[in-house]
Coordinates of C-alpha atoms and ligand atoms in Angstrom, one line a residue:
M289 CA -2.7 11.1 10.4
S290 CA -4.0 14.4 11.8
A291 CA -6.6 16.4 10.0
E292 CA -3.9 18.7 8.7
D293 CA -1.9 15.8 7.4
L294 CA -5.0 14.4 5.6
A295 CA -5.7 17.8 4.1
F296 CA -2.1 18.0 3.0
R297 CA -2.3 14.5 1.4
N298 CA -5.4 15.6 -0.6
E299 CA -3.5 18.6 -1.8
V300 CA -0.6 16.5 -3.0
R301 CA -2.9 14.0 -4.6
A302 CA -4.8 16.7 -6.5
F303 CA -1.5 18.2 -7.6
L304 CA -0.2 14.9 -8.9
A305 CA -3.4 14.1 -10.6
E306 CA -3.3 17.4 -12.4
K307 CA 0.4 17.6 -13.4
L308 CA 1.5 14.0 -13.9
T309 CA 0.4 13.1 -17.4
P310 CA -0.2 9.4 -18.4
E311 CA 2.8 9.7 -20.8
M312 CA 5.1 10.7 -17.9
R313 CA 3.7 7.9 -15.7
A314 CA 4.3 5.4 -18.4
A315 CA 7.9 6.7 -19.1
S316 CA 8.6 6.6 -15.4
A317 CA 7.2 3.0 -15.1
R318 CA 9.6 1.9 -17.9
Q319 CA 12.6 3.4 -16.1
A320 CA 14.8 0.5 -14.9
G321 CA 17.5 2.7 -13.2
V322 CA 17.3 4.3 -9.8
F323 CA 16.6 7.9 -11.2
A324 CA 14.6 9.3 -14.0
D325 CA 16.7 9.9 -17.1
A326 CA 17.7 13.5 -17.9
G327 CA 14.8 14.3 -20.3
L328 CA 12.1 13.1 -18.0
N329 CA 13.8 14.6 -15.0
R330 CA 14.0 18.0 -16.6
V331 CA 10.3 18.2 -17.2
W332 CA 9.3 16.9 -13.7
H333 CA 11.9 19.0 -12.0
R334 CA 10.5 22.2 -13.6
I335 CA 6.9 21.3 -12.5
L336 CA 7.9 20.7 -8.9
H337 CA 10.1 23.7 -8.8
E338 CA 7.3 26.0 -10.0
R339 CA 5.1 24.6 -7.2
G340 CA 7.9 25.1 -4.6
W341 CA 8.1 21.4 -3.9
I342 CA 11.4 20.4 -5.6
A343 CA 13.4 20.1 -2.3
P344 CA 11.1 18.6 0.3
S345 CA 13.8 18.3 3.0
W346 CA 15.3 21.8 2.6
P347 CA 14.5 24.4 5.2
A348 CA 12.3 27.3 4.1
E349 CA 15.2 29.8 4.4
Y350 CA 17.0 28.0 1.5
G351 CA 13.9 27.6 -0.7
G352 CA 12.4 24.4 0.7
P353 CA 8.7 24.0 1.6
G354 CA 9.4 23.8 5.3
W355 CA 7.5 20.5 5.7
T356 CA 7.5 18.3 8.7
P357 CA 9.0 14.8 8.3
T358 CA 5.5 13.4 8.3
Q359 CA 4.5 15.7 5.4
R360 CA 7.7 14.7 3.6
H361 CA 6.8 11.1 4.1
I362 CA 3.3 11.7 2.7
F363 CA 4.7 13.6 -0.3
A364 CA 7.2 10.8 -1.1
D365 CA 4.6 8.2 -0.6
E366 CA 2.1 9.8 -2.9
C367 CA 4.8 10.4 -5.6
A368 CA 5.8 6.7 -5.4
R369 CA 2.2 5.5 -5.6
S370 CA 1.5 7.6 -8.7
Q371 CA 4.7 6.6 -10.4
A372 CA 6.1 10.2 -10.5
P373 CA 9.6 10.3 -12.0
V374 CA 12.4 9.9 -9.4
I375 CA 14.4 13.1 -9.2
P376 CA 18.2 12.4 -8.9
A377 CA 19.4 12.7 -5.3
M378 CA 23.0 13.8 -5.9
G379 CA 22.3 17.5 -5.9
L380 CA 19.2 18.2 -3.8
Q381 CA 19.5 15.4 -1.3
M382 CA 23.3 15.0 -1.0
C383 CA 25.3 18.1 -2.0
G384 CA 22.7 20.7 -1.0
P385 CA 22.4 19.8 2.7
V386 CA 26.2 19.5 2.9
L387 CA 26.6 23.0 1.5
M388 CA 24.1 24.4 3.9
T389 CA 26.2 23.0 6.8
Y390 CA 29.8 23.4 5.5
G391 CA 29.6 25.8 2.5
T392 CA 30.8 29.4 2.5
P393 CA 28.2 32.1 2.2
Q394 CA 29.4 32.6 -1.5
Q395 CA 29.0 28.8 -2.2
K396 CA 25.5 28.7 -0.7
A397 CA 24.5 31.9 -2.6
F398 CA 25.8 30.5 -5.9
F399 CA 25.0 26.8 -5.8
L400 CA 21.8 26.4 -3.9
P401 CA 19.4 28.4 -6.1
R402 CA 20.9 26.7 -9.2
M403 CA 20.3 23.3 -7.6
L404 CA 16.7 24.2 -7.0
S405 CA 16.1 25.5 -10.5
G406 CA 17.7 22.5 -12.1
E407 CA 20.3 24.6 -13.9
H408 CA 23.0 22.5 -12.2
Y409 CA 22.8 18.8 -12.5
W410 CA 25.1 17.0 -10.0
C411 CA 27.0 13.8 -9.9
Q412 CA 29.0 12.2 -7.1
G413 CA 32.7 11.5 -7.5
F414 CA 33.6 9.4 -4.4
S415 CA 34.4 5.8 -5.6
E416 CA 37.5 4.9 -7.5
P417 CA 38.7 1.7 -9.2
G418 CA 40.5 0.7 -6.0
S419 CA 38.4 2.4 -3.4
G420 CA 34.7 1.6 -2.8
S421 CA 33.9 0.3 0.6
D422 CA 37.3 1.4 1.8
L423 CA 36.7 4.9 0.5
A424 CA 39.4 6.5 2.6
S425 CA 42.1 4.7 0.5
L426 CA 41.2 7.0 -2.5
Q427 CA 44.1 8.1 -4.7
T428 CA 42.8 10.9 -6.9
R429 CA 45.4 13.5 -6.2
A430 CA 45.0 17.3 -5.8
V431 CA 48.1 19.4 -5.6
R432 CA 47.9 23.1 -4.7
D433 CA 49.1 25.6 -7.4
G434 CA 48.3 29.2 -6.6
D435 CA 44.6 29.7 -6.3
D436 CA 43.9 26.3 -7.9
Y437 CA 44.2 22.6 -7.2
V438 CA 45.5 20.5 -10.0
V439 CA 43.7 17.2 -10.0
N440 CA 44.8 13.9 -11.5
G441 CA 43.1 10.5 -11.1
S442 CA 39.9 8.7 -11.9
K443 CA 36.4 8.2 -10.4
I444 CA 34.2 5.2 -11.2
W445 CA 30.5 4.1 -11.1
T446 CA 29.6 7.8 -11.4
T447 CA 25.8 7.8 -11.8
H448 CA 24.6 10.2 -14.5
A449 CA 28.0 11.8 -15.1
Q450 CA 27.0 11.9 -18.7
F451 CA 24.1 14.3 -17.8
A452 CA 25.8 16.3 -15.0
N453 CA 27.4 19.7 -15.4
W454 CA 28.8 19.7 -11.9
M455 CA 30.5 17.0 -9.7
F456 CA 31.3 17.0 -6.0
L457 CA 34.4 14.9 -5.4
L458 CA 36.8 13.7 -2.8
V459 CA 40.5 14.1 -3.5
R460 CA 43.7 13.4 -1.7
T461 CA 45.5 16.5 -0.5
A462 CA 47.9 14.8 1.9
T463 CA 49.6 11.4 2.1
E464 CA 51.0 11.4 5.6
G465 CA 49.1 10.3 8.7
K466 CA 45.7 8.4 8.7
P467 CA 44.2 8.1 5.2
Q468 CA 41.0 9.9 6.4
A469 CA 43.1 12.9 7.4
G470 CA 44.4 13.7 3.9
I471 CA 41.1 14.1 2.0
S472 CA 39.4 17.3 0.7
F473 CA 36.0 17.9 -0.7
L474 CA 35.8 19.8 -4.0
L475 CA 33.3 21.0 -6.5
T476 CA 34.1 21.0 -10.2
P477 CA 32.2 21.9 -13.4
M478 CA 32.2 18.9 -15.7
D479 CA 33.3 20.9 -18.7
A480 CA 36.6 21.9 -17.0
P481 CA 39.5 21.1 -19.4
G482 CA 40.9 17.6 -18.6
V483 CA 37.6 16.0 -17.5
T484 CA 36.7 12.9 -19.6
V485 CA 33.5 10.8 -19.1
R486 CA 33.6 7.2 -20.3
P487 CA 30.3 5.3 -20.3
I488 CA 29.9 2.0 -18.5
I489 CA 27.0 0.0 -19.9
S490 CA 25.4 -2.2 -17.3
M491 CA 24.2 -5.8 -17.8
S492 CA 20.7 -4.5 -18.4
G493 CA 22.0 -2.6 -21.4
E494 CA 21.6 0.8 -19.8
H495 CA 24.0 3.7 -19.6
E496 CA 23.6 4.9 -16.0
V497 CA 27.1 4.8 -14.7
N498 CA 30.5 6.1 -15.9
Q499 CA 34.2 6.3 -15.3
V500 CA 35.4 9.9 -15.1
F501 CA 39.1 10.8 -15.7
F502 CA 40.9 13.8 -14.4
D503 CA 44.0 14.9 -16.3
D504 CA 45.6 18.1 -14.8
V505 CA 42.1 19.5 -14.1
R506 CA 42.3 22.9 -12.4
I507 CA 39.8 23.4 -9.6
P508 CA 39.7 26.7 -7.8
V509 CA 40.5 26.6 -4.1
A510 CA 37.3 28.6 -3.7
N511 CA 35.4 25.5 -4.8
R512 CA 36.6 23.5 -1.7
V513 CA 33.9 22.7 0.8
G514 CA 35.3 22.7 4.4
Q515 CA 38.9 23.0 5.3
E516 CA 41.8 21.4 3.4
N517 CA 42.3 17.8 4.6
Q518 CA 38.9 17.8 6.4
G519 CA 36.8 16.5 3.5
W520 CA 36.2 13.2 5.3
T521 CA 34.0 14.9 7.9
V522 CA 32.0 16.5 5.0
A523 CA 31.8 13.2 3.2
K524 CA 30.5 11.4 6.2
A525 CA 27.8 13.9 6.6
L526 CA 26.9 13.5 3.0
L527 CA 26.7 9.7 3.2
V528 CA 24.2 10.0 6.1
F529 CA 21.9 12.0 3.7
E530 CA 22.5 9.4 1.0
R531 CA 21.6 6.4 3.2
G532 CA 19.1 8.0 5.6
G533 CA 15.3 7.6 5.6
G534 CA 13.6 7.2 2.3
V535 CA 10.2 6.0 1.4
A536 CA 10.4 2.6 -0.4
A537 CA 7.3 0.7 0.8
S538 CA 4.9 2.2 -1.8
R539 CA 7.3 1.5 -4.7
L540 CA 7.9 -2.1 -3.4
T541 CA 4.1 -2.6 -3.0
R542 CA 3.7 -1.8 -6.7
Q543 CA 6.5 -4.2 -7.7
V544 CA 4.9 -7.0 -5.7
N545 CA 1.5 -6.2 -7.3
D546 CA 3.2 -6.3 -10.7
A547 CA 4.6 -9.8 -9.9
R548 CA 1.2 -11.0 -8.8
R549 CA -0.5 -9.5 -11.9
V550 CA 1.9 -11.3 -14.2
A551 CA 1.5 -14.6 -12.2
Q552 CA -2.3 -14.4 -12.4
Q553 CA -2.4 -14.0 -16.2
P554 CA -3.7 -17.3 -17.7
D555 CA -1.8 -19.0 -20.4
A556 CA -3.2 -20.6 -23.5
T557 CA -4.7 -23.5 -21.5
G558 CA -6.4 -21.1 -19.1
S559 CA -4.1 -22.0 -16.2
S560 CA -1.9 -19.4 -14.4
L561 CA 1.2 -19.7 -12.2
W562 CA -0.8 -18.2 -9.4
D563 CA -3.4 -21.0 -9.4
S564 CA -1.0 -23.8 -10.1
C565 CA 1.9 -23.0 -7.8
P566 CA 1.3 -22.6 -4.1
E567 CA 5.0 -22.3 -3.4
F568 CA 5.1 -19.2 -5.6
R569 CA 2.0 -17.7 -3.8
R570 CA 3.7 -18.4 -0.4
R571 CA 6.9 -16.6 -1.4
L572 CA 5.1 -13.6 -2.9
L573 CA 2.8 -13.3 0.2
E574 CA 5.9 -13.5 2.4
V575 CA 7.5 -10.6 0.6
E576 CA 4.2 -8.7 0.7
M577 CA 4.1 -9.1 4.5
Q578 CA 7.6 -7.8 4.8
V579 CA 6.8 -4.8 2.7
K580 CA 3.9 -4.0 4.9
A581 CA 6.2 -4.3 8.0
L582 CA 8.6 -1.9 6.2
D583 CA 5.8 0.5 5.5
F584 CA 5.0 0.6 9.2
K585 CA 8.7 1.1 10.1
E586 CA 9.0 3.9 7.6
R587 CA 6.0 5.7 9.1
Q588 CA 7.5 5.2 12.6
V589 CA 10.8 6.7 11.4
A590 CA 8.9 9.7 10.0
A591 CA 7.1 10.2 13.3
M592 CA 10.3 9.9 15.3
L593 CA 12.1 12.5 13.0
S594 CA 9.0 14.8 13.4
A595 CA 9.4 14.5 17.2
G596 CA 13.1 15.5 16.8
Q597 CA 14.4 12.0 17.7
D598 CA 17.5 10.5 16.0
I599 CA 17.0 7.1 14.5
G600 CA 20.7 6.2 14.7
D601 CA 23.2 4.6 12.4
G602 CA 22.0 1.1 13.1
A603 CA 18.4 1.7 12.1
A604 CA 19.4 3.5 8.9
S605 CA 21.5 0.5 7.9
V606 CA 18.8 -2.0 8.7
L607 CA 16.3 0.0 6.6
K608 CA 18.8 0.2 3.7
M609 CA 19.4 -3.5 3.8
T610 CA 15.7 -4.3 4.1
V611 CA 14.8 -2.0 1.2
S612 CA 17.5 -3.3 -1.1
R613 CA 16.8 -7.0 -0.4
L614 CA 13.0 -6.7 -0.7
G615 CA 13.4 -4.8 -4.1
Q616 CA 15.5 -7.7 -5.3
L617 CA 13.1 -10.3 -4.1
A618 CA 10.1 -8.5 -5.7
T619 CA 11.8 -8.3 -9.1
E620 CA 13.0 -11.9 -8.8
L621 CA 9.4 -13.0 -8.4
A622 CA 8.2 -10.8 -11.3
T623 CA 10.9 -12.2 -13.6
E624 CA 10.1 -15.8 -12.5
A625 CA 6.4 -15.2 -13.2
L626 CA 7.1 -14.0 -16.7
G627 CA 8.6 -17.4 -17.6
I628 CA 10.7 -18.0 -20.6
D629 CA 7.9 -17.7 -23.2
A630 CA 7.2 -14.1 -22.3
W631 CA 9.3 -12.9 -25.2
A632 CA 7.2 -14.7 -27.7
D633 CA 4.2 -12.6 -26.7
P634 CA 1.9 -15.7 -26.3
R635 CA -0.6 -14.2 -23.9
G636 CA -1.8 -11.2 -25.7
P637 CA -2.1 -7.7 -24.2
L638 CA -1.6 -7.4 -20.4
D639 CA -4.7 -6.1 -18.7
G640 CA -4.3 -2.8 -17.0
G641 CA -0.5 -2.6 -17.4
E642 CA 1.4 0.5 -18.5
N643 CA 2.8 -1.5 -21.4
D644 CA 0.4 -3.1 -23.8
A645 CA 2.5 -6.1 -24.9
W646 CA 4.1 -8.8 -22.9
A647 CA 7.4 -8.5 -24.7
D648 CA 7.5 -4.8 -23.8
H649 CA 6.6 -5.6 -20.2
A650 CA 9.1 -8.4 -20.1
A651 CA 11.9 -6.1 -21.4
T652 CA 11.2 -3.6 -18.6
L653 CA 10.9 -6.2 -15.9
T654 CA 14.1 -7.9 -17.0
A655 CA 16.0 -4.6 -17.0
K656 CA 14.6 -3.8 -13.5
Y657 CA 15.6 -7.3 -12.3
L658 CA 19.2 -6.9 -13.6
N659 CA 19.5 -3.3 -12.4
N660 CA 18.3 -4.2 -8.9
R661 CA 21.3 -6.4 -8.4
A662 CA 23.2 -3.2 -7.7
A663 CA 21.0 -2.2 -4.8
T664 CA 22.9 -4.3 -2.4
I665 CA 26.2 -2.6 -3.5
F666 CA 25.6 1.1 -4.0
G667 CA 25.3 3.5 -1.0
G668 CA 27.3 1.0 1.1
S669 CA 27.2 -2.8 0.3
Q670 CA 25.1 -5.2 2.3
E671 CA 28.2 -6.6 4.1
V672 CA 29.3 -3.1 5.0
Q673 CA 25.9 -2.4 6.4
H674 CA 26.1 -5.6 8.5
N675 CA 29.4 -4.3 9.9
I676 CA 27.7 -1.0 10.9
V677 CA 24.9 -2.8 12.6
A678 CA 27.4 -5.1 14.4
K679 CA 29.1 -2.0 15.8
A680 CA 26.2 0.4 16.4
V681 CA 23.6 -2.1 17.6
L682 CA 25.4 -5.1 18.9
G683 CA 28.4 -3.2 20.2
L684 CA 30.8 -5.7 18.6
Ligands
FAD964 C1 24.8 1.2 -9.9 C2 25.8 1.8 -9.1 C3 25.9 3.2 -9.0 C4 26.9 3.8 -8.2 N1 26.9 5.2 -8.2 C5 28.0 5.8 -7.6 C6 28.1 7.2 -7.7 O1 27.3 7.9 -8.3 N2 29.2 7.8 -7.1 C7 30.1 7.1 -6.4 O2 31.1 7.7 -5.9 N3 30.0 5.7 -6.3 C8 29.0 5.1 -6.9 N4 28.8 3.7 -6.8 C9 29.9 2.9 -6.2 C10 29.5 2.3 -4.9 O3 29.5 3.2 -3.8 C11 30.5 1.2 -4.6 O4 30.3 0.2 -5.7 C12 30.4 0.5 -3.3 O5 30.8 1.4 -2.3 C13 31.2 -0.8 -3.2 O6 32.5 -0.6 -3.6 P1 33.3 -1.5 -4.6 O7 32.4 -1.6 -5.8 O8 34.6 -0.9 -4.8 O9 33.4 -2.9 -4.0 P2 34.4 -3.4 -2.9 O10 34.5 -2.4 -1.8 O11 35.7 -3.8 -3.5 O12 33.6 -4.6 -2.3 C14 33.7 -5.9 -2.9 C15 33.0 -6.9 -2.0 O13 33.6 -7.0 -0.8 C16 32.7 -6.8 0.3 N5 33.4 -6.0 1.4 C17 34.2 -4.9 1.2 N6 34.6 -4.5 2.4 C18 34.2 -5.4 3.4 C19 34.3 -5.5 4.8 N7 35.0 -4.6 5.5 N8 33.7 -6.5 5.4 C20 32.9 -7.5 4.6 N9 32.8 -7.4 3.3 C21 33.4 -6.4 2.7 C22 31.7 -5.9 -0.3 O14 30.4 -6.0 0.4 C23 31.5 -6.5 -1.7 O15 30.7 -7.7 -1.7 C24 27.8 3.1 -7.5 C25 27.8 1.7 -7.6 C26 26.8 1.1 -8.4 C27 26.8 -0.5 -8.4

């Protein structure tokens, strides 16, 4: 890191130390889902917004801090290290950049400041019951009627639709020709008449995703982003933002350390899994080494982006696969280390943990373990990423 980068890191550290209360860190540590829930998010969003740091990747002209990719990496890294709540990506990281490129001046002027302030909370309406990996087969229909589209159909797995007041969605506006050529990209308020949100409770017991129904919902044509039937181009740009370069190594390091801490805790006889099971130690250290390699790669990617180089589809897919799989392995190890007696609270308080009881810790870890199964599905499944690498890297 350059002297400027080190000074920037110190500034970020000082800010986080001042603003992130122990209660917020603890609440964030207990969060099993991908993003902070609405209450925690609201508080942290406001603090970052006041500091001008809520949209690290936005250019200064739209209200971003104008950071270099290296500064963005440092910021994300420090946030992950200090267990800052994870701000939902749907608005600031997905819809915002898309509007900057494809939105009309009116759309930019209306939506971007409200995204920054947190007044608008977004969800993503792409997947449908019959269309996930094969997204272009989507069936939610939009029929033009005067200055509106009338929309009928259903979206599924919609993260945080229960909190969102706006959704960006893909709809079918033409049925002839290639499926990709008949899709449009719309923006709708969630309180429009005819929108119904039905919760889907995941196996960890959480309410993170939903099914959303559209019954004769009127969406103004003015809320279309890009030309009619050209929504696929807009959607592809958005998916690049969804998949592209994050910072996961710090979060994963913490998860591996969690697993080690649990494994090192002695039981009633004074023995611990860490001492008694070399095979467990070997597996944990292997994951730890892979996380260190990922950390190096993520820094390299930040440096490449800073130098204006493109990392390419293949690299983004490899990173996505690596991050999802390592996250699953880390929570597998942590859950295994807990053992079946964790629920009976036999080992007393857990030293240095955010949660003071094993049962509490076990509940959080188990929820994280279960939730993490979805990491190799959302944002493009593992198999679909392999297909991308086969094409982009191997030329198959
Ligand atoms: C927790 C969670 C949150 C989500 N949040 C959102 C959201 O906010 N908004 C949204 O729009 N969507 C969201 N999704 C949906 C997600 O994008 C889809 O689940 C994903 O694209 C996979 O689609 P599918 O579930 O229909 O599975 P399918 O596409 O039916 O896939 C089933 C299986 O077949 C495999 N497969 C499919 N095609 C191929 C192929 N060509 N080659 C090899 N194997 C293949 C897949 O890898 C998978 O194993 C979320 C999903 C989850 C689990």
